[in-house]
């Protein structure tokens, strides 16, 4: 492809004092470059960085090993030869949350385990995503009426993707992972302004 | 003569009555003599304590011990009937080591106190949990939350504001 | 030299604790001086659900106790209810029940071998184990539509008859598995590192094993030849030819070998069942009834959703893959059980672990713990 240069004369300068958050953003040079990029249909380094970063993030999600209950066995099944989560660059299950950027909440979150799950989530470094797997983690599931089960893990940590099932089949896991990849693909400023197309 | 009747014959004063637990012989024991009876039962060859069950019968609490003898290939169930307000019975930890956890579990969920247990504390629920869930009068509507203290141990409180996300 | 002891926490989130288990260790350098086990991080109140649900509604909850081998849980509970209510079971249903339970024992021991080797740092075996497990799970899927949580066995029989083509597929699995098990033994058993990690580690003698309430393969590794399938034969086990696998050493390696032998025995039992499988009903017709709502003809018999056994108490136990699994069910003559108590093998086997690991190092704790083969859903219920 041809190298592209930015024609600075085309950059729109804001005159009045910025008020809203978007205007403040526009006040920086970054936004102007981005806007210029929009006019030139991509091919500009900054939009591709956004895309490249998202691509990098979604292609090597490293989950933290935090199996709680029944779904953890299906998590093992997903990562084994037959279903092979390695196709998504995710076979590296990390024992330490500090090296991971994805958490499968796989199983029943009991009242006693809830603060530990929350702590685990807080120990993960940004950017981080959570997939809630199985009815128990989604809503409490069959144990909704129990005296010692948390009614949904989204009560304590934000969740990106919910996978239903008790336990979900490995195919459902893979579908949930694909959904998360779609979500990550559309993160960042570039996607918000339609530059990542 | 089944195993419960044999026990009744050996210890007539301690065994209140003899019956069946569906297809297993069962002896009801006076709670004061329970440790003595348990020692005797172990001598008779009942080396496997399968399970300790606490049952809340509203006006009383029953504790049922299911035993098995690998030598004689016989079953025996022992039952002790306890007062509902202060259920207390002697611990058999010194006789069967497995009773350690089984008694802690019965204490945790049913609220039976085992005298002489080396370390009688909750096992499945965290320390400080209010109530014993398998009692019939346990309040299922009150939520209790657990947080971690400075030393890593559990703290139970009815207030979950530290734990729950603000919505 | 006297050194200060160090308190070390392991878990509840730790890759080698098979879920959410916590060890509190007091270490003298590398040596374990004291080991406390903290359980209860997966306590879901299953026993309370026994009191809240009807007899049939509770069956799915038993699936989620020992989720690696769920079929024996189903059966143990149903057996207790059957004994309580005095329900007869047709012969074909009994054969199908033993078939699915023994298949589950194979799955359980495959997962055991895989996760044990993974804990010890070898990741090939878990790949192999799960590959074979996947084949067995496909059989289960064709049978009842579920991979792990089956909800298949009913009082008075089983939910559905075997589907078409089940037996040929099962034969294929058995044939395949018999070849594979030789491969696994070649891969694992003679491995020098494996032997050093396993031999003379976590030794417990027969008397202690019984006193500490160990059951199942863990106990039979200590030279106790007790198997509930032999002691109190239930279902059709008295008609089958098998032996209770046993080793004398009492160390981790013996417990491992017992389980490998049990896979062979289970396959042997499966072959006998395939030969003997009788024709007939799969549920007791006295209780089963044909729905008149135009349901598909394959589903011809149901167990009534609500039934009331007479007042009484029962404790019934079976030989689950992990040990003695017992259900105490008390009825007060209503539609719901008055009390359900679960005697889980994992919970009781775990009591002996602190005794076994005193004076060993932390990697040995992992090896000894792996060979006890627990599942946290079964421990905490």
Short mmCIF file of N, CA and C in Angstrom, two decimals, chain B residues 16 61 131:
data_model
loop_
_atom_site.label_atom_id
_atom_site.label_comp_id
_atom_site.label_asym_id
_atom_site.label_seq_id
_atom_site.Cartn_x
_atom_site.Cartn_y
_atom_site.Cartn_z
N UNK B 16 -31.60 -48.48 75.98
CA UNK B 16 -32.99 -48.21 76.33
C UNK B 16 -33.93 -49.15 75.58
N UNK B 61 -33.68 -33.81 69.71
CA UNK B 61 -32.69 -33.99 68.64
C UNK B 61 -32.14 -35.40 68.75
N UNK B 131 -26.86 -19.33 63.71
CA UNK B 131 -27.84 -20.40 63.52
C UNK B 131 -27.24 -21.67 62.95
#
